[in-house]
Coordinates of C-alpha atoms (C1' of nucleotides) in Angstrom, one line a residue:
Chain A
M1 CA -30.7 114.3 -43.1
H2 CA -31.1 115.1 -39.4
P3 CA -33.6 117.9 -38.7
N4 CA -31.3 120.2 -36.8
D5 CA -27.5 120.1 -37.0
A6 CA -26.8 123.2 -35.0
T7 CA -24.4 122.5 -32.2
S8 CA -26.0 124.4 -29.4
A9 CA -29.7 124.4 -28.8
Q10 CA -32.2 126.9 -30.2
V11 CA -29.7 128.9 -32.0
R12 CA -31.3 130.9 -34.8
A13 CA -34.4 128.8 -34.1
A14 CA -34.3 127.2 -37.6
K15 CA -37.1 124.7 -37.0
P16 CA -39.7 124.7 -34.2
L17 CA -38.3 121.4 -32.8
T18 CA -41.0 118.8 -32.3
I19 CA -41.9 117.4 -28.9
T20 CA -40.3 114.1 -29.7
E21 CA -37.1 115.8 -30.9
Q22 CA -36.9 117.9 -27.7
A23 CA -37.5 114.9 -25.5
R24 CA -34.9 112.7 -27.2
R25 CA -32.3 115.4 -27.2
A26 CA -32.8 116.0 -23.5
Q27 CA -32.6 112.3 -22.8
L28 CA -29.5 111.8 -24.9
I29 CA -27.8 114.8 -23.2
G30 CA -28.8 113.3 -19.8
V31 CA -27.4 109.8 -20.5
T32 CA -24.3 111.3 -22.0
I33 CA -23.6 113.3 -18.9
D34 CA -24.1 110.2 -16.9
L35 CA -21.8 108.1 -19.1
V36 CA -19.0 110.6 -19.2
A37 CA -19.2 110.9 -15.5
R38 CA -18.9 107.2 -15.0
H39 CA -16.6 106.1 -17.8
G40 CA -14.8 109.3 -18.9
Y41 CA -14.8 110.6 -22.4
P42 CA -12.9 107.8 -24.1
G43 CA -15.2 105.2 -22.5
T44 CA -18.3 106.9 -23.8
S45 CA -19.0 105.4 -27.2
L46 CA -21.8 106.0 -29.6
A47 CA -23.0 102.4 -28.9
R48 CA -23.1 103.0 -25.2
I49 CA -25.0 106.2 -25.5
A50 CA -27.6 104.5 -27.8
E51 CA -27.9 101.5 -25.4
A52 CA -28.4 103.8 -22.4
A53 CA -31.1 105.7 -24.2
G54 CA -32.7 102.4 -25.4
I55 CA -32.4 103.2 -29.1
S56 CA -30.0 102.3 -31.9
K57 CA -26.8 104.1 -32.9
A58 CA -28.4 105.4 -36.0
A59 CA -31.2 106.9 -34.1
V60 CA -28.7 108.9 -32.0
L61 CA -27.1 110.1 -35.2
Y62 CA -30.5 111.1 -36.5
H63 CA -30.8 113.6 -33.7
F64 CA -27.2 114.7 -33.7
P65 CA -24.8 115.0 -36.6
S66 CA -22.0 113.1 -34.8
K67 CA -21.1 111.6 -31.5
D68 CA -18.9 114.6 -30.8
A69 CA -21.8 116.8 -31.2
V70 CA -23.7 114.9 -28.6
V71 CA -20.9 115.2 -26.1
R72 CA -20.3 118.9 -26.9
T73 CA -24.0 119.7 -26.5
A74 CA -24.1 117.8 -23.2
Y75 CA -21.0 119.7 -22.0
A76 CA -22.6 123.0 -23.1
S77 CA -25.7 122.2 -21.2
V78 CA -23.7 121.5 -18.0
L79 CA -21.7 124.6 -18.4
E80 CA -24.7 126.7 -18.9
S81 CA -26.3 125.4 -15.8
L82 CA -23.2 126.0 -13.7
T83 CA -22.6 129.5 -15.2
E84 CA -26.2 130.4 -14.4
Y85 CA -25.9 129.2 -10.8
V86 CA -22.6 130.9 -10.1
G87 CA -23.7 134.0 -11.9
A88 CA -26.7 134.3 -9.7
A89 CA -24.7 133.8 -6.6
V90 CA -22.1 136.5 -7.5
G91 CA -24.8 138.6 -9.0
S92 CA -24.9 142.1 -7.7
R93 CA -22.2 141.6 -5.1
S94 CA -19.0 143.5 -5.5
G95 CA -15.5 143.7 -4.1
A96 CA -14.2 140.9 -1.9
S97 CA -17.8 139.7 -1.3
A98 CA -18.1 138.8 -5.0
V99 CA -14.9 136.7 -4.9
E100 CA -16.1 134.9 -1.9
A101 CA -19.5 134.2 -3.4
Y102 CA -17.7 132.8 -6.4
V103 CA -15.6 130.4 -4.3
R104 CA -18.6 129.3 -2.2
S105 CA -21.1 128.9 -5.0
L106 CA -18.7 127.0 -7.3
V107 CA -17.8 124.6 -4.6
A108 CA -21.5 124.2 -3.5
Y109 CA -22.7 123.6 -7.0
L110 CA -20.1 121.0 -7.8
R111 CA -20.6 119.3 -4.5
D112 CA -24.3 118.9 -5.4
H113 CA -23.7 117.8 -8.9
P114 CA -20.9 115.3 -9.0
D115 CA -22.0 114.1 -12.5
H116 CA -21.6 117.6 -13.9
T117 CA -18.3 117.9 -12.1
R118 CA -16.9 114.8 -13.9
M119 CA -18.2 116.1 -17.2
I120 CA -16.4 119.4 -16.7
V121 CA -13.2 117.7 -15.5
E122 CA -13.2 115.4 -18.5
A123 CA -13.8 118.4 -20.8
L124 CA -11.0 120.4 -19.3
S125 CA -8.5 117.7 -20.0
E126 CA -8.2 118.4 -23.7
D127 CA -7.8 115.9 -26.5
T128 CA -11.4 115.2 -26.1
G129 CA -12.5 117.5 -28.9
I130 CA -14.6 119.6 -26.5
G131 CA -11.9 122.0 -25.5
D132 CA -13.1 124.8 -27.8
T133 CA -16.0 125.9 -25.7
P134 CA -15.5 128.6 -23.0
N135 CA -12.1 127.6 -21.9
A136 CA -9.9 128.0 -18.9
R137 CA -8.5 131.3 -20.1
S138 CA -11.9 133.0 -20.1
R139 CA -12.6 131.7 -16.6
R140 CA -9.3 133.0 -15.4
E141 CA -10.0 136.4 -16.9
A142 CA -13.4 136.5 -15.2
V143 CA -12.0 135.7 -11.8
A144 CA -9.1 138.1 -12.4
G145 CA -11.7 140.8 -13.1
L146 CA -13.5 140.1 -9.8
I147 CA -10.2 140.3 -7.9
D148 CA -9.1 143.4 -9.7
A149 CA -12.5 145.0 -8.8
A150 CA -12.0 144.1 -5.2
R151 CA -8.6 145.7 -5.3
A152 CA -10.0 148.8 -6.8
A153 CA -12.7 148.9 -4.2
G154 CA -10.1 148.9 -1.5
D155 CA -11.0 145.4 -0.2
Y156 CA -7.8 143.9 -1.5
R157 CA -4.2 145.0 -1.2
P158 CA -3.0 147.1 -4.1
D159 CA 0.2 145.1 -4.5
I160 CA -1.3 141.8 -5.5
D161 CA -1.3 140.4 -9.0
P162 CA -4.9 139.7 -10.1
Q163 CA -3.8 137.2 -12.9
A164 CA -1.6 135.1 -10.7
T165 CA -4.0 135.3 -7.9
A166 CA -6.9 134.2 -10.1
V167 CA -4.9 131.1 -11.2
I168 CA -4.2 130.3 -7.6
V169 CA -7.8 130.7 -6.5
N170 CA -9.2 128.7 -9.4
G171 CA -6.7 125.9 -8.7
A172 CA -7.6 125.8 -5.1
V173 CA -11.3 125.6 -5.8
D174 CA -10.8 122.9 -8.4
A175 CA -8.7 120.9 -5.9
I176 CA -11.4 121.2 -3.3
V177 CA -14.0 119.9 -5.7
S178 CA -11.8 117.1 -7.0
E179 CA -11.0 116.0 -3.5
R180 CA -14.6 115.9 -2.7
L181 CA -15.2 113.8 -5.8
A182 CA -12.5 111.3 -4.8
D183 CA -13.6 111.2 -1.2
P184 CA -17.2 111.9 -0.4
D185 CA -16.4 112.3 3.2
F186 CA -14.2 115.3 2.5
D187 CA -15.9 118.4 3.9
S188 CA -15.7 120.7 0.8
R189 CA -17.8 123.3 2.5
H190 CA -15.4 123.6 5.3
A191 CA -12.4 123.6 2.9
A192 CA -14.1 126.4 1.0
E193 CA -14.4 128.4 4.2
E194 CA -10.8 127.8 4.9
L195 CA -9.9 129.1 1.5
V196 CA -12.1 132.2 2.0
T197 CA -10.4 132.9 5.3
M198 CA -7.0 132.5 3.7
L199 CA -8.0 134.9 0.9
R200 CA -9.1 137.5 3.5
R201 CA -5.9 137.2 5.5
S202 CA -3.6 137.2 2.5
L203 CA -5.3 139.6 0.1
G204 CA -7.5 141.7 2.4
T205 CA -6.6 145.2 3.6
G206 CA -8.3 144.4 6.9
L207 CA -11.1 147.0 6.3
Q208 CA -14.0 144.8 5.1
D209 CA -16.5 143.3 7.5
A210 CA -16.9 139.5 7.9
G211 CA -20.0 138.7 5.9
N212 CA -21.5 135.3 6.3
P213 CA -21.7 132.2 4.1
S214 CA -25.0 131.6 2.3
S215 CA -26.5 128.2 3.1
Chain B
M1 CA 8.5 84.9 -24.0
H2 CA 9.9 88.2 -23.1
P3 CA 12.9 88.1 -20.8
N4 CA 11.6 90.2 -18.0
D5 CA 7.9 90.8 -17.4
A6 CA 8.2 92.7 -14.2
T7 CA 6.3 95.9 -14.3
S8 CA 8.9 98.1 -12.7
A9 CA 12.6 98.0 -13.4
Q10 CA 15.1 95.9 -11.6
V11 CA 12.7 94.5 -9.1
R12 CA 14.0 91.2 -7.6
A13 CA 16.8 91.5 -10.3
A14 CA 15.7 88.3 -11.9
K15 CA 18.1 88.5 -14.9
P16 CA 21.1 90.8 -15.4
L17 CA 19.3 92.7 -18.2
T18 CA 21.4 92.8 -21.3
I19 CA 22.8 96.1 -22.7
T20 CA 20.3 96.0 -25.6
E21 CA 17.4 95.3 -23.3
Q22 CA 18.3 98.3 -21.0
A23 CA 18.8 100.6 -24.0
R24 CA 15.5 99.6 -25.7
R25 CA 13.6 99.9 -22.5
A26 CA 15.0 103.4 -21.9
Q27 CA 14.3 104.4 -25.5
L28 CA 10.7 103.1 -25.3
I29 CA 10.1 104.9 -22.0
G30 CA 11.5 108.1 -23.6
V31 CA 9.4 108.0 -26.7
T32 CA 6.3 107.1 -24.7
I33 CA 6.7 110.1 -22.4
D34 CA 7.0 112.2 -25.5
L35 CA 3.9 110.7 -27.2
V36 CA 1.8 110.9 -24.1
A37 CA 2.9 114.6 -23.7
R38 CA 1.9 115.4 -27.3
H39 CA -1.1 113.3 -27.9
G40 CA -2.4 112.2 -24.5
Y41 CA -2.9 108.7 -23.2
P42 CA -5.7 107.7 -25.6
G43 CA -3.7 109.0 -28.6
T44 CA -0.7 106.9 -27.6
S45 CA -1.1 103.6 -29.4
L46 CA 1.2 100.7 -29.6
A47 CA 1.8 101.3 -33.3
R48 CA 2.8 104.9 -32.6
I49 CA 5.2 103.9 -29.9
A50 CA 6.7 101.3 -32.2
E51 CA 7.0 103.8 -35.0
A52 CA 8.6 106.5 -32.8
A53 CA 11.2 103.9 -31.7
G54 CA 11.8 102.7 -35.2
I55 CA 10.8 99.1 -34.5
S56 CA 7.7 96.9 -34.9
K57 CA 4.8 96.5 -32.5
A58 CA 5.9 93.0 -31.8
A59 CA 9.3 94.2 -30.8
V60 CA 7.8 96.5 -28.3
L61 CA 5.8 93.7 -26.8
Y62 CA 8.9 91.6 -26.7
H63 CA 10.4 94.1 -24.2
F64 CA 7.1 94.8 -22.3
P65 CA 4.2 92.4 -21.6
S66 CA 1.6 95.0 -22.8
K67 CA 1.2 98.5 -24.0
D68 CA -0.2 99.5 -20.6
A69 CA 3.0 98.2 -19.0
V70 CA 5.0 100.5 -21.2
V71 CA 3.0 103.5 -20.2
R72 CA 2.9 102.6 -16.5
T73 CA 6.7 102.1 -16.5
A74 CA 7.1 105.5 -18.3
Y75 CA 4.9 107.1 -15.7
A76 CA 6.8 105.5 -12.8
S77 CA 10.0 106.8 -14.3
V78 CA 8.7 110.3 -14.5
L79 CA 7.3 110.2 -11.0
E80 CA 10.5 108.9 -9.6
S81 CA 12.5 111.7 -11.1
L82 CA 10.1 114.3 -9.8
T83 CA 10.0 112.8 -6.4
E84 CA 13.7 112.8 -6.2
Y85 CA 14.0 116.4 -7.2
V86 CA 11.4 117.7 -4.8
G87 CA 12.6 115.5 -2.1
A88 CA 16.1 116.9 -2.5
A89 CA 14.7 120.5 -2.4
V90 CA 12.6 119.9 0.7
G91 CA 15.4 117.8 2.2
S92 CA 16.5 118.9 5.6
R93 CA 14.4 122.0 5.8
S94 CA 11.7 122.2 8.3
G95 CA 8.7 124.3 9.3
A96 CA 7.3 126.9 6.9
S97 CA 10.6 126.8 4.9
A98 CA 9.9 123.1 3.9
V99 CA 6.4 124.0 2.6
E100 CA 7.8 126.9 0.6
A101 CA 10.6 124.7 -0.8
Y102 CA 7.9 122.2 -1.8
V103 CA 6.0 124.8 -3.7
R104 CA 9.0 126.4 -5.4
S105 CA 10.7 123.1 -6.4
L106 CA 7.5 121.5 -7.7
V107 CA 6.7 124.5 -9.9
A108 CA 10.3 124.8 -11.0
Y109 CA 10.6 121.1 -11.9
L110 CA 7.5 121.1 -13.9
R111 CA 8.3 124.3 -15.6
D112 CA 11.6 122.7 -16.8
H113 CA 10.0 119.4 -17.8
P114 CA 6.8 120.1 -19.7
D115 CA 6.8 116.6 -21.1
H116 CA 6.8 115.1 -17.6
T117 CA 4.1 117.5 -16.6
R118 CA 1.8 116.3 -19.4
M119 CA 2.5 112.7 -18.5
I120 CA 1.6 113.3 -14.9
V121 CA -1.5 115.3 -15.8
E122 CA -2.7 112.5 -18.1
A123 CA -2.0 109.9 -15.4
L124 CA -3.9 111.8 -12.7
S125 CA -7.1 111.9 -14.9
E126 CA -7.9 108.3 -14.2
D127 CA -9.5 105.8 -16.6
T128 CA -6.1 105.5 -18.1
G129 CA -5.2 102.4 -16.2
I130 CA -2.2 104.2 -14.6
G131 CA -4.1 105.5 -11.6
D132 CA -2.9 102.8 -9.1
T133 CA 0.6 104.3 -8.7
P134 CA 1.3 106.8 -5.8
N135 CA -2.0 108.6 -5.9
A136 CA -3.3 112.0 -5.0
R137 CA -4.1 110.9 -1.5
S138 CA -0.6 110.1 -0.5
R139 CA 0.5 113.4 -1.9
R140 CA -2.0 115.3 0.1
E141 CA -0.9 113.4 3.2
A142 CA 2.7 114.3 2.6
V143 CA 1.9 118.0 2.2
A144 CA -0.4 118.0 5.2
G145 CA 2.4 116.5 7.2
L146 CA 4.7 119.4 6.2
I147 CA 2.0 121.9 7.1
D148 CA 1.3 120.2 10.4
A149 CA 5.0 120.3 11.2
A150 CA 5.2 124.0 10.4
R151 CA 2.3 124.5 12.7
A152 CA 3.9 122.5 15.5
A153 CA 7.1 124.5 15.0
G154 CA 5.2 127.7 15.6
D155 CA 5.6 129.0 12.0
Y156 CA 2.0 128.5 11.2
R157 CA -1.2 129.5 13.1
P158 CA -2.5 126.8 15.4
D159 CA -6.1 127.2 14.1
I160 CA -5.5 126.1 10.5
D161 CA -6.7 122.7 9.1
P162 CA -3.6 121.0 7.6
Q163 CA -5.7 118.6 5.5
A164 CA -7.9 121.3 3.9
T165 CA -4.9 123.6 3.5
A166 CA -2.9 120.9 1.8
V167 CA -5.6 120.4 -0.7
I168 CA -5.7 124.1 -1.4
V169 CA -1.9 124.4 -1.7
N170 CA -1.6 121.4 -4.0
G171 CA -4.5 122.7 -6.1
A172 CA -2.8 126.1 -6.4
V173 CA 0.5 124.6 -7.4
D174 CA -1.2 122.4 -10.0
A175 CA -3.0 125.4 -11.4
I176 CA 0.2 127.4 -11.8
V177 CA 1.8 124.5 -13.6
S178 CA -1.2 123.9 -15.9
E179 CA -1.4 127.6 -16.7
R180 CA 2.3 127.6 -17.6
L181 CA 1.7 124.6 -19.8
A182 CA -1.2 126.2 -21.6
D183 CA 0.6 129.5 -21.9
P184 CA 4.4 129.5 -22.0
D185 CA 4.5 133.2 -21.4
F186 CA 2.9 132.8 -18.1
D187 CA 5.4 133.5 -15.4
S188 CA 5.1 130.5 -13.2
R189 CA 8.0 131.5 -11.0
H190 CA 6.3 134.8 -10.2
A191 CA 3.1 133.0 -9.5
A192 CA 4.8 130.6 -7.2
E193 CA 6.2 133.5 -5.2
E194 CA 2.8 135.1 -5.0
L195 CA 1.5 131.8 -3.6
V196 CA 4.4 131.7 -1.1
T197 CA 3.6 135.2 0.0
M198 CA -0.1 134.4 0.3
L199 CA 0.8 131.4 2.5
R200 CA 2.9 133.5 4.7
R201 CA 0.2 136.1 5.2
S202 CA -2.6 133.7 5.7
L203 CA -1.0 130.8 7.6
G204 CA 2.0 132.4 9.2
T205 CA 2.2 133.7 12.8
G206 CA 4.5 136.5 11.7
L207 CA 7.4 135.1 13.6
Q208 CA 9.5 133.5 10.9
D209 CA 12.1 135.3 8.8
A210 CA 11.8 135.9 5.1
G211 CA 14.1 133.4 3.6
N212 CA 14.9 133.6 -0.1
P213 CA 13.9 131.6 -3.2
S214 CA 16.5 129.1 -4.5
S215 CA 17.5 129.6 -8.1
Chain C
dT1 C1' 33.3 77.6 -37.6
dG2 C1' 28.6 75.9 -35.7
dT3 C1' 25.1 76.2 -32.5
dA4 C1' 22.2 78.6 -29.1
dT5 C1' 20.1 82.6 -27.7
dT6 C1' 18.4 87.2 -28.3
dT7 C1' 16.1 90.4 -30.9
dT8 C1' 13.3 91.6 -34.6
dC9 C1' 10.1 91.3 -38.6
dT10 C1' 5.8 90.4 -41.5
dA11 C1' 1.4 88.8 -41.4
dC12 C1' -2.5 88.0 -39.2
dC13 C1' -6.7 87.9 -35.7
dG14 C1' -10.8 89.6 -33.4
dC15 C1' -12.9 93.6 -31.6
dG16 C1' -15.1 98.0 -31.0
dC17 C1' -15.1 102.3 -32.9
dG18 C1' -17.8 106.3 -35.6
dG19 C1' -20.6 106.5 -39.3
dT20 C1' -23.6 105.2 -43.6
dT21 C1' -27.4 103.0 -46.3
dA22 C1' -31.7 101.4 -47.2
dG23 C1' -35.8 100.1 -45.7
dT24 C1' -39.8 100.5 -42.3
dA25 C1' -42.7 101.7 -38.6
dA26 C1' -45.1 105.5 -36.4
dT27 C1' -47.2 109.9 -36.5
dC28 C1' -49.1 114.0 -38.4
dT29 C1' -52.0 116.2 -42.0
dG30 C1' -55.4 116.9 -45.7
Chain D
dC1 C1' -58.4 107.1 -45.8
dA2 C1' -54.0 108.5 -48.4
dG3 C1' -49.7 110.8 -48.6
dA4 C1' -46.0 113.1 -46.6
dT5 C1' -43.1 113.7 -42.9
dT6 C1' -40.9 112.1 -38.7
dA7 C1' -38.5 108.7 -36.1
dC8 C1' -36.4 104.7 -36.1
dT9 C1' -33.9 99.8 -37.0
dA10 C1' -30.9 96.1 -38.8
dA11 C1' -27.1 95.4 -41.4
dC12 C1' -23.0 96.8 -43.0
dC13 C1' -18.2 99.4 -44.0
dG14 C1' -13.5 100.6 -43.2
dC15 C1' -10.3 101.6 -39.7
dG16 C1' -7.2 101.4 -35.9
dC17 C1' -6.7 99.1 -31.8
dG18 C1' -3.9 95.6 -28.6
dG19 C1' -2.1 91.4 -29.1
dT20 C1' -0.2 86.8 -31.3
dA21 C1' 2.4 83.2 -34.4
dG22 C1' 6.2 81.8 -36.8
dA23 C1' 10.0 82.6 -39.2
dA24 C1' 14.2 85.2 -39.9
dA25 C1' 17.9 88.0 -38.9
dA26 C1' 21.5 89.5 -35.5
dT27 C1' 24.5 88.4 -31.8
dA28 C1' 26.9 85.6 -28.4
dC29 C1' 29.6 81.9 -27.4
dA30 C1' 32.2 77.2 -27.9

DNA sequence: TGTATTTTCTACCGCGCGGTTAGTAATCTG
DNA sequence: CAGATTACTAACCGCGCGGTAGAAAATACA
């Protein structure tokens, strides 16, 4: 039996996790992110993961209960990293500034981590068996919350629909990221600024100050 | 040998295509759209297509040279239908009105054809072997053209970037469609109107009249 | 009718998949 | 050093995949 079959990492800290175990898990997660980014979910087989890590299939299944568990853990790892980054950027900001920080940080993060982007894109297109983790709905709710707060703060018009607007904003951000992925020459930073400008003009009450992009 | 191994339909009209042939091809395309919509590309096997059509695998491969050819043909059929619909809606319109017709008709079409939507979504996520057909780039260029024309006509501000804006608009439309797909209660028509309003406020010069949604 | 063509079937092939089993190195621990 | 635990390998299993071969129905045509 494998020593730790919990899906996510140190949940309930059942066993101390040996050095080897930690290293192998980290390595397997790394190569899996890489493989999913390069060949998509269906092209990422157990044999390929094992080969990329330089061990046998059985060794992979010694550290994880199944191939799906490897992929799910890799996905969770990516998502945790992204969430942390965006969370830090939005952080203590409020109102329209928080929404703009969300747009800018998400685009920036995904521009700098194309592998993670592919992983997330693959995960979002369901049928992969990863779909259960923090899904699109919760993301929409989070952004809708930011927009609603900006509206309540007087930064945004009172007559906008936060839910519909959240869907539109998320879609726009995703498209910018995807475009950047397909065409590295595409200036995603500039596109993000265009989007921020559009949001100010279409949602704003004209009362907030300009603010300036971070980095 | 199969009677017609051309990938798309009546190209070069090599043979007159018997009644049976036409009917089977149409049926196979139909069930394939359905299967891809329900189980995704990887879940759509030759055996499933055959079973859904009530014939054997070999019979399917008698009418098409490979499974991929079936799927590609089905995809082309869907795309042709959508293109025709949106093309008719945009039609003779010009300026901002054309952009708005694009947004509204695309959302409307995909709302009314969820199966086609799934098919397109699956095709867009590459690695399926369908990716070669009219891709995202040409779509972006088409929309950028509409936006640029609206700008030239004085409907849109002169300082916007048509390319970046096209990416944003397409992304927003796709997100509305996807949301509708995931949640049938989502009011995609309303969201499309929100988007149109946002585009007027953020891109418009304030000179054009309101216009009204079709259907 | 008889013959030619179109359409379909059953049976099979090789492959890569996720996963299992049994044994064996390697490492820790007393 | 000995025994237990950890970390691994080679070989195998059954399955569904896309695709093929050859024969047999169905249909068209004289």
